[in-house]
Coordinates of C-alpha atoms in Angstrom, one line a residue:
M1 CA 0.2 -63.8 30.5
A2 CA 3.1 -62.2 29.7
E3 CA 5.5 -61.4 32.2
E4 CA 5.2 -57.8 34.0
G5 CA 7.3 -55.2 32.3
R6 CA 7.8 -56.7 29.1
Y7 CA 6.2 -55.3 26.0
V8 CA 3.6 -57.6 24.3
P9 CA 2.0 -56.5 21.1
E10 CA -1.8 -56.4 21.4
G11 CA -3.4 -59.6 20.0
I12 CA -0.5 -61.9 20.3
A13 CA -1.2 -65.0 22.4
D14 CA 1.0 -65.8 25.5
E15 CA 2.6 -68.9 24.1
F16 CA 4.1 -66.9 21.3
T17 CA 5.5 -64.5 23.9
Q18 CA 7.3 -67.1 26.1
G19 CA 10.6 -68.7 25.3
E20 CA 14.2 -68.5 25.6
P21 CA 15.2 -64.8 26.5
A22 CA 17.4 -63.3 23.8
R23 CA 21.0 -63.3 24.0
G24 CA 22.4 -61.0 26.8
A25 CA 19.1 -60.6 28.3
P26 CA 18.8 -61.1 31.9
A27 CA 17.5 -65.0 33.0
S28 CA 14.1 -65.6 34.2
G29 CA 13.4 -64.2 37.9
E30 CA 16.1 -61.6 37.8
E31 CA 14.9 -57.9 37.5
Q32 CA 14.7 -56.7 34.3
P33 CA 15.7 -52.9 33.7
R34 CA 12.9 -50.6 32.7
P35 CA 13.8 -49.5 28.9
S36 CA 14.7 -46.1 28.6
R37 CA 12.5 -43.5 26.6
P38 CA 13.9 -42.6 23.3
S39 CA 15.2 -39.1 22.9
A40 CA 15.5 -37.0 19.8
P41 CA 18.9 -36.0 18.9
A42 CA 20.2 -32.5 19.7
L43 CA 19.5 -30.0 16.5
G44 CA 22.7 -28.0 17.4
L45 CA 23.6 -24.7 16.2
V46 CA 23.2 -25.4 12.4
G47 CA 20.4 -27.4 12.9
T48 CA 18.4 -24.7 14.9
L49 CA 19.3 -22.0 12.4
R50 CA 17.9 -24.4 9.6
W51 CA 14.9 -24.9 11.6
M52 CA 14.5 -21.1 12.1
W53 CA 15.1 -20.6 8.6
R54 CA 12.4 -23.0 7.3
Q55 CA 10.0 -21.5 9.7
L56 CA 10.6 -17.8 8.5
T57 CA 10.2 -19.0 4.9
S58 CA 6.9 -20.8 5.2
M59 CA 4.1 -19.2 3.5
R60 CA 2.2 -19.2 6.9
V61 CA 4.7 -17.1 8.6
A62 CA 4.8 -14.7 5.5
L63 CA 1.0 -14.3 5.8
M64 CA 1.5 -13.6 9.6
L65 CA 4.2 -11.0 9.0
L66 CA 1.9 -9.3 6.2
M67 CA -1.0 -8.9 8.8
L68 CA 1.5 -7.7 11.4
L69 CA 2.8 -5.2 9.3
A70 CA -0.8 -4.0 8.6
V71 CA -1.6 -3.9 12.4
A72 CA 1.8 -2.0 13.1
A73 CA 0.9 0.7 10.5
V74 CA -2.3 1.3 12.3
P75 CA -0.8 3.8 15.1
G76 CA 1.1 5.7 12.3
S77 CA -2.5 6.7 10.8
V78 CA -4.1 7.3 14.4
L79 CA -1.5 9.2 16.2
P80 CA 0.2 12.1 15.0
Q81 CA 4.0 11.7 13.5
R82 CA 6.7 14.0 14.1
N83 CA 7.9 14.2 10.5
Q84 CA 4.2 15.1 9.4
D85 CA 2.8 17.1 12.3
A86 CA 5.2 18.0 14.9
A87 CA 2.8 20.5 16.5
G88 CA 0.3 17.7 16.9
V89 CA 2.8 15.6 18.8
I90 CA 3.6 18.2 21.3
E91 CA -0.1 18.9 21.9
Y92 CA -0.9 15.1 22.4
L93 CA 2.0 15.1 24.9
A94 CA 0.7 18.0 26.6
D95 CA -2.9 16.5 26.9
H96 CA -1.6 12.9 27.8
P97 CA 1.6 13.6 29.7
T98 CA 1.7 9.7 31.2
A99 CA 0.6 7.8 28.3
G100 CA 2.4 10.0 25.7
E101 CA 5.5 9.6 27.4
W102 CA 5.4 5.8 27.1
L103 CA 4.2 6.0 23.6
D104 CA 7.0 8.3 22.6
R105 CA 9.6 5.9 24.2
A106 CA 8.1 3.0 22.2
G107 CA 8.1 5.1 18.9
F108 CA 4.6 5.5 18.4
F109 CA 5.0 9.1 17.3
D110 CA 7.7 7.9 14.5
V111 CA 6.2 4.4 13.5
Y112 CA 7.7 4.0 10.1
T113 CA 11.0 4.8 11.2
S114 CA 10.9 2.8 14.2
V115 CA 13.0 0.0 15.1
W116 CA 10.1 -2.5 15.7
F117 CA 8.4 -1.6 12.4
S118 CA 11.7 -1.8 10.4
A119 CA 12.1 -5.1 11.7
I120 CA 8.7 -6.5 10.7
Y121 CA 9.3 -5.0 7.4
I122 CA 12.8 -6.6 6.9
L123 CA 11.4 -10.0 8.1
L124 CA 8.5 -9.9 5.8
F125 CA 11.0 -9.2 2.8
V126 CA 13.3 -11.8 3.8
S127 CA 10.4 -14.4 4.4
L128 CA 8.9 -13.7 1.0
V129 CA 12.4 -13.9 -0.9
G130 CA 12.9 -17.3 1.1
C131 CA 9.4 -18.6 0.1
I132 CA 9.5 -17.4 -3.7
L133 CA 13.0 -18.9 -4.8
P134 CA 12.4 -22.6 -3.9
R135 CA 8.7 -22.3 -5.4
S136 CA 10.1 -20.7 -8.5
M137 CA 12.6 -23.4 -9.0
A138 CA 10.0 -26.3 -8.5
H139 CA 7.9 -24.3 -10.9
Y140 CA 10.5 -24.2 -13.5
R141 CA 11.1 -27.7 -13.3
A142 CA 7.4 -28.5 -13.7
L143 CA 7.4 -26.1 -16.8
R144 CA 10.0 -28.4 -18.4
G145 CA 8.1 -31.4 -17.5
R146 CA 5.5 -33.1 -19.9
P147 CA 2.0 -34.3 -19.1
P148 CA 1.5 -37.5 -17.0
R149 CA 0.8 -40.8 -19.1
V150 CA -2.8 -42.0 -19.7
P151 CA -4.2 -44.0 -16.9
F152 CA -5.2 -47.6 -17.5
R153 CA -8.5 -47.0 -15.9
F154 CA -10.9 -43.9 -16.5
D155 CA -13.8 -44.9 -14.4
R156 CA -12.5 -43.6 -11.1
F157 CA -12.1 -39.9 -12.4
P158 CA -14.8 -37.4 -11.8
A159 CA -15.4 -36.3 -15.5
K160 CA -15.6 -39.0 -18.2
A161 CA -17.5 -39.4 -21.6
S162 CA -17.0 -41.8 -24.5
A163 CA -18.2 -41.9 -28.0
T164 CA -17.8 -44.2 -31.0
T165 CA -17.0 -43.0 -34.6
D166 CA -16.0 -44.5 -37.8
A167 CA -12.8 -42.9 -38.1
S168 CA -9.5 -44.3 -37.2
P169 CA -8.0 -44.3 -33.7
E170 CA -5.2 -42.2 -35.1
E171 CA -7.6 -39.7 -36.5
A172 CA -9.6 -39.5 -33.5
A173 CA -6.9 -39.1 -31.1
D174 CA -5.4 -36.2 -33.5
A175 CA -8.8 -34.5 -33.5
V176 CA -8.9 -34.7 -29.7
A177 CA -5.3 -33.4 -29.4
A178 CA -6.0 -30.5 -31.9
R179 CA -9.0 -29.3 -29.8
L180 CA -7.0 -29.5 -26.6
R181 CA -4.1 -27.4 -28.0
G182 CA -6.4 -24.5 -29.1
K183 CA -6.3 -22.4 -32.3
I184 CA -3.2 -20.2 -31.6
S185 CA -0.3 -22.4 -32.1
W186 CA 2.2 -20.2 -30.0
L187 CA -0.3 -20.0 -26.8
P188 CA -1.5 -23.5 -26.6
T189 CA -4.7 -24.0 -24.3
F190 CA -3.3 -27.3 -23.2
R191 CA 0.0 -28.8 -23.1
V192 CA -0.5 -32.1 -25.0
D193 CA 1.3 -35.2 -25.7
R194 CA 0.2 -37.5 -28.4
G195 CA 1.1 -41.0 -28.1
E196 CA 0.5 -44.9 -28.7
E197 CA -0.3 -47.5 -26.2
P198 CA 0.4 -51.2 -27.0
A199 CA -2.2 -54.0 -26.3
R200 CA -2.9 -54.8 -22.8
G201 CA -5.2 -57.9 -21.7
V202 CA -8.2 -57.8 -23.8
R203 CA -7.5 -54.1 -24.6
P204 CA -6.2 -53.8 -28.2
A205 CA -3.6 -51.1 -29.0
S206 CA -4.6 -47.8 -28.6
A207 CA -3.9 -44.2 -29.7
T208 CA -3.5 -41.7 -26.8
V209 CA -3.5 -38.1 -25.8
S210 CA -2.3 -36.6 -22.4
A211 CA -3.2 -32.8 -21.8
E212 CA -2.6 -30.6 -18.8
R213 CA -3.3 -27.0 -18.1
G214 CA -3.3 -24.6 -15.2
Y215 CA 0.5 -23.6 -15.1
L216 CA -0.5 -20.0 -15.3
R217 CA -2.2 -20.6 -11.7
E218 CA 1.3 -21.2 -10.2
T219 CA 2.8 -18.3 -12.4
G220 CA 0.0 -15.7 -11.3
N221 CA 0.9 -16.8 -7.4
L222 CA 4.7 -16.2 -8.1
V223 CA 4.0 -13.1 -9.8
F224 CA 2.0 -12.0 -6.9
H225 CA 4.5 -12.6 -4.4
L226 CA 7.1 -11.0 -6.6
A227 CA 5.1 -8.1 -6.7
L228 CA 4.7 -7.9 -3.0
V229 CA 8.6 -7.8 -2.7
G230 CA 8.8 -5.1 -5.4
L231 CA 6.3 -3.1 -3.5
L232 CA 8.3 -3.5 -0.3
V233 CA 11.6 -2.5 -2.1
S234 CA 9.8 0.5 -3.9
V235 CA 8.5 2.0 -0.6
A236 CA 11.5 1.6 1.4
T237 CA 13.5 3.4 -1.5
G238 CA 11.0 6.1 -1.7
Q239 CA 11.1 6.8 2.1
L240 CA 15.1 6.8 1.7
L241 CA 15.0 9.1 -1.6
H242 CA 12.0 11.4 -1.1
Y243 CA 11.6 15.0 -0.2
R244 CA 8.7 17.2 0.5
G245 CA 8.5 21.0 1.1
Q246 CA 5.8 23.4 1.9
A247 CA 6.0 27.4 0.8
I248 CA 3.6 30.2 1.3
V249 CA 3.9 32.4 -1.7
T250 CA 1.9 35.8 -2.1
E251 CA 1.1 37.5 -5.4
G252 CA 3.5 39.3 -7.1
R253 CA 6.4 37.1 -5.4
G254 CA 8.0 33.3 -5.7
F255 CA 10.1 31.0 -4.3
A256 CA 13.4 29.2 -5.3
N257 CA 13.7 25.2 -5.4
A258 CA 16.2 25.4 -2.5
V259 CA 16.0 23.9 0.9
V260 CA 16.5 27.0 2.8
D261 CA 13.3 28.6 0.7
Y262 CA 11.1 26.4 1.9
D263 CA 9.0 27.2 5.2
T264 CA 9.0 23.4 6.2
F265 CA 11.0 20.7 4.6
E266 CA 11.2 17.0 5.2
K267 CA 13.5 14.5 3.3
G268 CA 14.7 10.9 3.2
S269 CA 17.9 9.7 4.6
W270 CA 19.5 9.2 1.2
F271 CA 18.5 12.6 -0.2
R272 CA 21.1 15.2 -1.1
P273 CA 20.1 18.9 -1.3
E274 CA 22.3 19.3 -4.4
S275 CA 20.0 17.2 -6.2
L276 CA 17.2 19.5 -6.5
M277 CA 16.6 21.0 -9.8
P278 CA 17.2 25.1 -9.2
F279 CA 14.0 26.1 -10.7
S280 CA 12.1 29.1 -9.4
M281 CA 8.5 30.0 -9.5
T282 CA 6.5 33.3 -9.4
L283 CA 2.9 33.7 -8.1
D284 CA 1.3 36.3 -10.9
R285 CA -2.4 36.2 -9.6
F286 CA -4.7 33.9 -7.7
V287 CA -8.2 33.6 -8.6
S288 CA -11.1 32.2 -6.6
E289 CA -14.7 31.6 -7.5
F290 CA -17.5 31.0 -5.1
A291 CA -21.3 30.5 -5.5
S292 CA -23.6 33.6 -4.8
D293 CA -26.7 32.0 -5.5
T294 CA -29.2 31.0 -2.6
V295 CA -28.9 27.5 -3.1
A296 CA -25.1 27.1 -2.8
F297 CA -24.3 30.1 -1.4
A298 CA -20.5 30.5 -0.7
Q299 CA -19.6 27.0 -1.9
A300 CA -16.1 27.1 -3.4
R301 CA -16.2 26.6 -7.2
D302 CA -12.6 27.0 -8.4
F303 CA -9.2 27.9 -7.2
T304 CA -6.5 28.8 -10.0
A305 CA -3.1 29.8 -9.2
Y306 CA -1.4 31.5 -12.4
V307 CA 2.3 31.0 -12.0
T308 CA 5.5 31.7 -14.1
V309 CA 8.3 28.8 -14.0
T310 CA 11.6 29.9 -14.5
E311 CA 14.0 27.2 -15.9
P312 CA 17.7 26.7 -14.8
S313 CA 18.6 27.8 -18.3
G314 CA 16.4 31.2 -17.7
E315 CA 13.5 30.1 -20.1
Q316 CA 10.2 31.2 -18.4
R317 CA 6.8 29.6 -19.3
P318 CA 3.4 30.6 -17.8
E319 CA 1.6 27.5 -15.9
T320 CA -1.6 26.9 -13.7
V321 CA -1.9 25.3 -10.2
K322 CA -5.5 23.9 -9.5
V323 CA -7.0 21.8 -6.8
N324 CA -6.4 18.1 -7.7
H325 CA -4.4 19.2 -11.0
P326 CA -0.9 19.6 -9.6
L327 CA 2.1 21.0 -11.7
V328 CA 4.8 18.9 -12.5
V329 CA 8.3 20.3 -12.5
D330 CA 11.4 18.0 -12.9
G331 CA 9.5 15.0 -11.7
A332 CA 8.0 16.8 -8.5
K333 CA 4.6 17.4 -8.1
I334 CA 3.5 21.0 -6.7
Y335 CA -0.1 20.9 -5.3
L336 CA -2.3 23.7 -4.4
Q337 CA -3.1 23.2 -0.7
G338 CA -4.6 26.3 0.7
N339 CA -5.3 29.9 0.1
G340 CA -6.2 33.1 1.9
F341 CA -5.4 36.9 2.4
A342 CA -2.3 38.5 3.2
P343 CA -2.8 42.3 3.7
D344 CA -0.1 44.8 3.8
I345 CA 0.1 46.2 7.4
T346 CA 2.5 48.9 8.3
V347 CA 3.2 49.8 12.1
R348 CA 4.7 52.7 13.2
D349 CA 5.8 53.3 17.0
A350 CA 5.1 56.2 19.4
E351 CA 8.3 58.0 18.1
G352 CA 6.9 58.0 14.6
E353 CA 9.5 55.4 13.6
L354 CA 8.5 52.7 11.1
A355 CA 8.7 49.6 13.5
F356 CA 7.0 47.1 11.0
S357 CA 6.0 46.8 7.3
G358 CA 5.1 43.8 5.1
R359 CA 2.5 41.2 4.1
V360 CA 0.8 39.4 7.0
T361 CA -0.7 35.7 6.5
F362 CA -4.2 35.2 7.8
V363 CA -5.2 31.9 7.8
P364 CA -8.9 31.0 6.9
Q365 CA -10.9 29.5 9.9
D366 CA -14.3 28.7 8.4
T367 CA -16.0 28.6 4.8
M368 CA -16.5 32.5 4.9
Y369 CA -12.8 33.0 5.2
T370 CA -12.7 34.4 8.7
S371 CA -8.9 34.8 8.8
R372 CA -6.7 34.6 11.8
G373 CA -3.3 36.0 12.0
V374 CA -0.5 37.8 14.4
V375 CA 1.6 40.8 13.8
K376 CA 4.7 40.8 16.1
V377 CA 6.5 44.1 16.2
P378 CA 9.7 43.7 18.0
D379 CA 11.8 46.6 16.3
V380 CA 10.4 49.4 18.3
S381 CA 12.6 52.5 19.3
P382 CA 14.7 52.3 22.2
G383 CA 13.0 52.6 25.7
L384 CA 9.4 51.6 24.0
E385 CA 7.8 48.3 24.8
Q386 CA 7.4 45.7 22.0
I387 CA 3.7 45.3 20.4
G388 CA 2.0 42.2 19.7
L389 CA -1.2 42.4 17.5
V390 CA -3.7 39.3 17.1
G391 CA -7.1 39.1 15.5
Y392 CA -9.3 38.3 12.4
F393 CA -9.2 39.7 8.9
L394 CA -13.0 39.6 7.5
P395 CA -13.5 39.7 3.6
T396 CA -17.0 40.6 3.9
A397 CA -17.5 42.0 7.3
E398 CA -20.8 42.3 9.2
V399 CA -20.9 44.4 12.2
E400 CA -23.4 43.8 14.9
P401 CA -25.0 46.5 17.1
D402 CA -23.2 45.2 20.0
G403 CA -19.8 45.8 18.2
S404 CA -19.0 42.0 17.2
A405 CA -18.1 41.4 13.6
R406 CA -18.2 38.4 11.2
S407 CA -17.6 37.6 7.7
V408 CA -20.7 36.6 5.5
F409 CA -19.2 36.0 2.2
P410 CA -15.5 34.8 1.2
Q411 CA -14.7 37.3 -1.4
P412 CA -13.4 40.8 -0.3
V413 CA -16.7 42.8 -0.7
D414 CA -16.5 44.8 2.3
P415 CA -12.9 43.9 3.8
L416 CA -12.1 44.6 7.7
L417 CA -9.2 44.0 10.0
V418 CA -10.1 43.4 13.8
L419 CA -7.0 43.2 15.9
E420 CA -6.2 43.2 19.7
V421 CA -3.4 44.9 21.1
Y422 CA -0.7 43.7 23.6
T423 CA 2.4 45.2 24.9
G424 CA 5.6 43.5 26.6
D425 CA 8.5 41.4 25.8
L426 CA 7.5 39.2 22.6
G427 CA 10.5 36.7 23.6
L428 CA 11.9 37.1 20.1
D429 CA 15.7 38.5 21.2
E430 CA 16.0 35.1 23.1
G431 CA 16.6 33.1 19.8
T432 CA 13.9 30.6 20.6
P433 CA 11.9 29.7 17.5
Q434 CA 8.4 30.6 17.7
N435 CA 5.2 30.1 15.7
V436 CA 4.6 32.9 13.3
Y437 CA 0.7 32.2 13.6
E438 CA 0.7 32.1 17.3
L439 CA 1.2 35.0 20.1
D440 CA 2.0 33.7 23.6
T441 CA 0.2 36.4 25.6
A442 CA 1.1 34.8 28.9
S443 CA 3.5 37.4 29.5
L444 CA 2.1 40.2 27.7
T445 CA -0.4 43.1 28.6
P446 CA -3.5 43.7 26.8
A447 CA -4.9 47.1 26.0
V448 CA -8.0 47.5 27.7
E449 CA -10.5 50.3 27.8
D450 CA -11.9 52.1 31.1
S451 CA -14.7 49.4 31.3
G452 CA -12.0 46.7 31.5
E453 CA -12.7 45.3 27.9
R454 CA -10.0 44.7 25.5
V455 CA -9.5 47.6 22.9
K456 CA -10.1 46.2 19.4
V457 CA -8.4 48.2 16.6
L458 CA -10.6 48.4 13.3
A459 CA -9.0 49.4 9.9
R460 CA -10.2 49.1 6.5
P461 CA -8.2 49.1 3.5
G462 CA -6.2 52.4 2.8
E463 CA -6.9 53.7 6.4
T464 CA -4.4 54.6 9.0
V465 CA -5.6 54.3 12.7
D466 CA -4.2 55.1 16.1
L467 CA -3.3 52.4 18.5
P468 CA -4.4 52.7 21.8
D469 CA -2.3 54.0 24.9
G470 CA -0.1 56.3 22.5
L471 CA 1.6 53.0 21.1
G472 CA 1.6 54.6 17.6
T473 CA -0.3 54.0 14.4
L474 CA -1.4 51.0 12.0
T475 CA -1.9 51.4 8.2
L476 CA -3.8 49.0 6.1
G477 CA -2.8 48.9 2.5
E478 CA -5.0 49.6 -0.2
E479 CA -4.5 46.2 -1.9
L480 CA -5.3 43.0 -0.5
P481 CA -2.9 40.4 -2.0
R482 CA -3.7 36.7 -1.9
Y483 CA -1.4 33.9 -1.0
V484 CA -1.2 30.2 -1.9
A485 CA -0.1 27.2 0.1
L486 CA 2.1 25.3 -2.1
D487 CA 3.2 21.6 -1.3
L488 CA 6.0 20.2 -3.5
R489 CA 6.5 16.4 -3.3
H490 CA 9.1 14.3 -5.0
D491 CA 8.9 10.4 -4.7
P492 CA 10.7 8.6 -7.3
S493 CA 9.4 5.3 -6.4
L494 CA 5.7 6.0 -7.3
G495 CA 5.8 4.7 -10.7
F496 CA 7.3 1.4 -9.5
V497 CA 4.6 1.3 -6.9
L498 CA 2.0 1.7 -9.4
V499 CA 3.4 -1.0 -11.5
F500 CA 3.9 -3.5 -8.9
S501 CA 0.4 -2.9 -7.8
L502 CA -0.9 -3.8 -10.9
L503 CA 1.2 -6.6 -11.1
A504 CA 0.2 -7.9 -7.8
L505 CA -3.6 -7.4 -8.7
G506 CA -3.0 -9.4 -12.2
G507 CA -1.1 -12.4 -10.8
L508 CA -3.8 -12.7 -7.9
T509 CA -6.4 -12.3 -10.5
V510 CA -4.6 -15.2 -12.6
S511 CA -4.1 -17.3 -9.4
L512 CA -7.4 -17.2 -8.4
F513 CA -9.3 -17.8 -11.7
T514 CA -7.0 -20.1 -13.4
P515 CA -8.2 -23.6 -13.4
R516 CA -5.9 -26.6 -13.3
R517 CA -7.0 -29.3 -15.3
R518 CA -5.6 -32.8 -16.8
V519 CA -7.5 -34.4 -19.6
W520 CA -6.6 -37.8 -21.1
A521 CA -8.2 -39.5 -24.2
R522 CA -7.8 -43.2 -25.7
A523 CA -9.0 -44.3 -29.2
Y524 CA -9.1 -48.3 -30.0
V525 CA -11.0 -50.5 -32.3
A526 CA -13.5 -52.4 -30.5
Q527 CA -14.5 -56.0 -31.5
D528 CA -17.4 -54.8 -33.6
G529 CA -14.9 -52.8 -35.9
A530 CA -16.0 -49.3 -34.6
T531 CA -13.6 -47.0 -32.8
V532 CA -14.1 -46.4 -29.0
V533 CA -13.1 -42.9 -28.2
E534 CA -12.7 -42.3 -24.3
V535 CA -12.1 -39.0 -22.6
A536 CA -11.5 -38.4 -19.0
G537 CA -10.7 -35.4 -17.1
L538 CA -9.2 -34.5 -13.3
A539 CA -8.9 -31.2 -11.7
R540 CA -7.3 -29.8 -8.7
G541 CA -9.9 -29.1 -6.2
D542 CA -13.4 -28.2 -7.3
D543 CA -14.0 -27.4 -10.9
A544 CA -17.6 -27.0 -12.4
G545 CA -16.3 -26.6 -15.8
L546 CA -14.4 -29.8 -15.8
Q547 CA -17.0 -32.1 -17.4
A548 CA -17.7 -29.4 -20.2
E549 CA -14.1 -29.3 -20.9
V550 CA -14.2 -33.2 -21.6
D551 CA -17.3 -33.0 -23.4
R552 CA -15.7 -30.2 -25.9
A553 CA -12.7 -32.6 -26.4
L554 CA -14.8 -35.7 -27.3
A555 CA -16.9 -33.2 -29.6
A556 CA -14.0 -32.8 -31.7
V557 CA -14.2 -36.3 -32.8
P558 CA -15.3 -36.6 -36.4
D559 CA -19.0 -37.8 -36.3
P560 CA -19.0 -39.0 -32.8
V561 CA -21.9 -41.0 -31.4
V562 CA -22.0 -40.2 -27.7
E563 CA -22.5 -42.7 -25.3
R564 CA -23.6 -41.1 -21.8
A565 CA -23.5 -44.4 -19.8
P566 CA -20.5 -44.4 -17.6
V567 CA -17.3 -46.0 -19.0
V568 CA -16.9 -49.6 -17.9
E569 CA -13.3 -50.7 -18.1
P570 CA -12.1 -54.2 -18.5
D571 CA -10.0 -55.4 -15.4
P572 CA -6.2 -54.9 -15.9
V573 CA -3.8 -57.5 -16.3
V574 CA -1.4 -55.7 -14.2
E575 CA -1.6 -53.3 -11.5
P576 CA -1.5 -50.0 -12.8
V577 CA 1.2 -47.5 -12.0
E578 CA 0.0 -44.2 -10.0
T579 CA -0.5 -41.3 -12.4
R580 CA -0.4 -38.6 -9.9
T581 CA 2.6 -36.5 -9.4
R582 CA 4.2 -35.7 -6.1
S583 CA 2.3 -32.3 -6.2
E584 CA -1.0 -33.4 -6.4
K585 CA -0.3 -35.9 -3.5
D586 CA 0.7 -33.0 -1.4

């Protein structure tokens, strides 16, 4: 047996492992040092950075980052976002004080501008670019290459066929080559090389054909990934340059395309107010249609806003804005988001002085346009308490015997204004912004009847009614103006997003459905004087149409006599050279 502590390869007899020790080795009987375990060389800073770059630019990491980006975008669609619904964020924080605080610290209410979302976005962009560049170079070199030479043996290929013909080998090979190239010269089906092969062993000299197709598969794959990069750049550019504004416009009035004229306005980091086109728009009238039949009673049929757009040159043109049919001005789309009633309300205080006069926006709460609104009257005479009115506007009112009222149709057939009255400090003099659609009644005193119920003021168009407790009077105008909620959006990247999305879809389709095939053909004169034509095919992966491709190529031979038996090849004189390329082996 071999000495303890020495490495002896398995299967080697002991007599072959014993002998004189190697030069420099310890003599027999001396304690031999245990060999140290091999250790890998240190990567160093450059090696570590190179390893990290290779990991980042691998397709596996790119797919993981793409999936991670999709998962990271989920909170942005589930939780309210500050730039879209600031009031919803405040409400969520109030309802979930503990969880909301931690979510806010982690940026879940500003997902798309958070550090972690931006980091994933940038890493995905870098990963795709680093993955695409080397693959593009390799694909370019492959496109400039030629089909591989004809293999010596055809019997090992999954698709093969042979036939005999009276045509010469050159004619048969030319016919197969023409069939593989296709009918369109500038867009060949296969890339074809027509060649000659000298005699080898018992095989005579042959005319050969090498053909290859399927490079569009990798082209489509690269187009898909390039389109993803284009989508990332387009979306990022759109977020930096976009702007969006909302405005409430009543009939007979309008707004100018300026930041200060919008009720709410959000913009990207690179947006500049001077880039806005100085046009203006006036709402001439608003028309709504509702079904009055019993089958689809009160269902909306149509909403149309008739507007007049004034260009910076002073030119005016009439336009219409409908649901799902926005108006396009200077690349910005103006959408019709909502509508309602904005009745004229006039309030005089106890001294008879005009305290409030204007149109008040009432927001619909249901399909019958039961609309809620608030009237804040801070400008009363000195020494008088401020007045707050909150209630509903009913387009078609139906008053119940108990005094309650509701709307039974969205059109103003029998309109009625129902308001509750509050007095006290409205808090407007403190300079703190308030929601114009809400009245904070916590510090206000409601007007109540002797029974303790709150007083309700009812007014119809053209009526003037007294406010309780001698607070003054309220007048509802004869006309009932309508208002529309307009949403103006401008995103210069939308066209690019559409183009890159279509490119990604097209590239993915080409990549998935383009077969990668190689076809070889050999024609030679057999001992009986007939020309033998052999065709074989090879595909990357499973390809159900490969045999049919081989049969079509063989059918191009003049007057073929097809032999369905497997191709039997003579033994080669020399060992054949491997015909697979490096990419096939990988």
